[in-house]
C-alpha angles and dihedrals in degrees: 000000000000123000130197110264094217128033122239116268108300098225093036089058091052093049093047094052093044094241121153126235093231095125094041121088120196131025144217133094093255092078097035095107096042117067137174113205116198109208119195088199126005124199111222101209094191094061100021091234130132114232122202127227107000135167120216115200114206125192123182093342097311132096109257096183145331122222139177116257130017115299119157117185120223095249095048129096111227124234104191112209097150090129094054145068110247122207138170114272109278121249126210113199097194121046139135104206097184094052132071114168122233138142092284098046094106091056095051094081087064099039106033129079125211088259090060091055091045092054090049088051091055089057097043092047091055092048091049093052093046088053089061100261105131096170132036140171112225107209106196141345139148134260093018089276096150091049087060090041091053091049093050092050092047089049091053098240095117135020124251146109126292104277126211102186134191093199108207114008118236118242140161125249108294091002131127105292095025095137093216098055110133095015121131114259099262090054096041099076117157114289117216134213089273086063091048098258121122139177116189134000096285094058089040090061091046092053092053091049090049090055088053090050090049091054101250121162099214142359125260121192132180103225096176139021118287141218104241101040117098095248130109102240124061101184112026117123111259104182127062117228093252091053091051092047091051091051095049095045093048092044090055090052089058097042094251128145116217123230117194129206104209138155106165125076098233095049092047093051094047089053094046092050089050090059105252120166104228142014115215119209097349093191102167100034113129133198091281090054092048092051089049090053090051092052091050094042091238120168123230121215105189106189095201092172091062091053092049093046098049091046090054095045092047087069092058111090112238097004093111130028107261094252089056095042093059092052093045092052091051105039102033099068094050100064098080093052092048091049093050092054093045091052092047091052094049102250110165108257129199123186119258135153109183086231108188086061088059121025120294112242093037091082095119092067085080088073092060091050092049093050092045088055092055108274117132116245091242092053091046091054092044089053088062096043122021096022095043091052089051091052089050090047086235103115090124089061109026146018103064142043099254142130115293097012127119112274095246102154136160135182137204130191099237136037112276091198086067098035115017091192088075086084088067088063104054111176103182132036127183124174121185091347095307121114115228099167135018139170114289 
């Protein structure tokens, strides 16, 4: 993924988004690319500690230095957040920006054009950024829409988070993410690797290379059945070991990480042994699976919000097709228990919501669910900052407020170490040195 090397004009961005300059002292274009941010409290995501009274110096969209106390330089424009808690921009490792589930979702594949999904993505990207999420992974869509969305955001034509996108997820015939699941026979046809459907190691390699050709940033595969696809089984393994090995080996050749949708134990363990980077959901993994993940240094992205959401909607008559409702009622309630045990056993955890199942912009509710399941507030925040950057292999650029990194910075009024729900009320958002939201 490429990112712009310099943010758009600081004051131009404020004017374009209709934001006021209430928190900004000073004026003039000369200081527009040099900022001093006063932080009443600053969360150090590397250590998990809260630091009092800090100044963050930003030059050309990157953090030049951080120092204790308040110390504005003459050439700098001041952003005064002394009354706030300042944190690194949040990072959601599992989103679907072109999807937002509702009662008509299953008809959209027949009635919507790629342009419709693209326009939805413009809206959901803006909501996500305004919620304080400055970086996301998008784990599956159609028609390469989020590749174009990423490029438009990087080019500065629309507002949204940094996107690392998998493009089209890779599935097996009839598996979760086969785009023709549930179609009548004359529409079903036989999707090919270009469509994200493989059978055997040769077509697995082809599918990975197609994602590279498309311009994806990573690979997403669906190693087991899923909840929301129109297929009977939600947890059976759907890739053979040789197919998984071919995907991982080819992905490494192209510098891709591999994210794996998986619910069932056997499918998870096959993927972990093949060397994938992250397991998404992980519903039925047990202590043996967790220990295997620890040995292979595999990340876990729990998506508790998705479990909560599908459980709730399974109780609504007619919301899901019956085949989906049964899976949602069974799998959804298990995620929190699995997460609690994985955290207790020391599995590496990165933050992810599966937003697009639930509403975009509500991503921070995941923090409350994680803390309710036993994670400390500091570890929950680190999962969406320091850990997420590690999973992305971007710790030199993102994930903490430190010298040389992109100035992705948010602020909340209270202390999220005392009340994690503060992260659902983000007051200030900066991405790459440009302010997109500030206290009113």
